[in-house]
Amino acid sequence: MSKRIAESELILNPDGSVYHLNLKPEHIADTVIFVGDQDRVEKITRHFDTVEFTTQKREFKTQTGTYRGKRLTVMSTGIGPDNIDIVLNELDALVNIDLETRMIKENLRSLRIIRVGTSGSLQTGIPVGSFLASAYGLDLNGMLHAYRIDSIVHPEIQEAFIEHTGWSIYKSQPLVIAADKKLLEHFGGNDMHRGFTATAGGFYGPQGRVLRLPLQDPKLNMKIDSFSHLGLKVTNLEMETSAIYGLCGLLGHQAVSLNAIIANRANGTFAKDPKKLVEDLIRYTLERITKL
């Protein structure tokens, strides 16, 4: 039998909502769309028929409403895997922990998480303006190592990547985690690339950008670009996908990451109208959600 979770481990606000997200269980739907930017929440919910609930605390903005008769939640996570750790643990607490008794529920609820974000392509064959559904997340940031991860990772791919890149022993070991198969098939249509998405822990050095600080391995991006194993090549680079896949896999939720490719680092190009590209991905996602 599970023990009561202490106040220091699951922090609640005075109104009984979870600490960072400012949400109560009744505020969220079974299907949740993640976006990074808080301003993108309303770019999605403006398509809704109704919006029943809105809240925001820090970068975490949430709106729940109805789109074509389907109840949906849209939530901004902010940037990076550390924020995903907060968002997914608190979302899971809302549906799988009784916030009054602080006990884990006997019957666990599984959420559907769909990330709608932007990303940069690492391969010339995935041009600016295309959409990509991440079949795998390649975790390069280390957050997931705080948890018992053996049940969700793919050691063979990880070992091949470590050998190919000469990965430093002073960095967290890379991890490979798969998307939910059903969601990947549902959202990853013929007009979408299938991706092997690397998730970095930062925007500059962790993604190979140099301003004033030298990199630990200046050739790492080239090694990542040239990696190939069992037909897998690293397709794009962003900052949330592997963290979402990892925590959803451990907690029993379903997840898929959909990416609008706004930059191609292989040929140095950038989208002329990234806002339109994101809007097109939003419309695509909402249309597919209605058929879940």
CSV table of C-alpha atoms in Angstrom, one decimal, residues 138 153-167 173-176 196 227 229:
chain,number,residue,atom,x,y,z
A,138,LEU,CA,17.2,11.4,-28.3
A,153,VAL,CA,15.1,3.2,-23.2
A,154,HIS,CA,16.7,1.6,-26.2
A,155,PRO,CA,20.3,0.6,-25.2
A,156,GLU,CA,21.4,-0.6,-28.6
A,157,ILE,CA,20.7,2.7,-30.3
A,158,GLN,CA,22.2,4.6,-27.4
A,159,GLU,CA,25.4,2.6,-27.4
A,160,ALA,CA,25.8,3.1,-31.2
A,161,PHE,CA,25.3,6.8,-30.8
A,162,ILE,CA,27.8,7.0,-27.9
A,163,GLU,CA,30.5,5.1,-29.9
A,164,HIS,CA,29.9,7.2,-33.1
A,165,THR,CA,30.2,10.5,-31.4
A,166,GLY,CA,32.9,9.6,-28.9
A,167,TRP,CA,30.5,10.9,-26.2
A,173,GLN,CA,24.6,9.3,-21.0
A,174,PRO,CA,22.3,9.8,-24.1
A,175,LEU,CA,19.0,8.1,-23.9
A,176,VAL,CA,16.6,7.0,-26.7
A,196,PHE,CA,14.6,11.0,-34.6
A,227,PHE,CA,25.0,9.3,-37.2
A,229,HIS,CA,22.0,3.2,-37.2
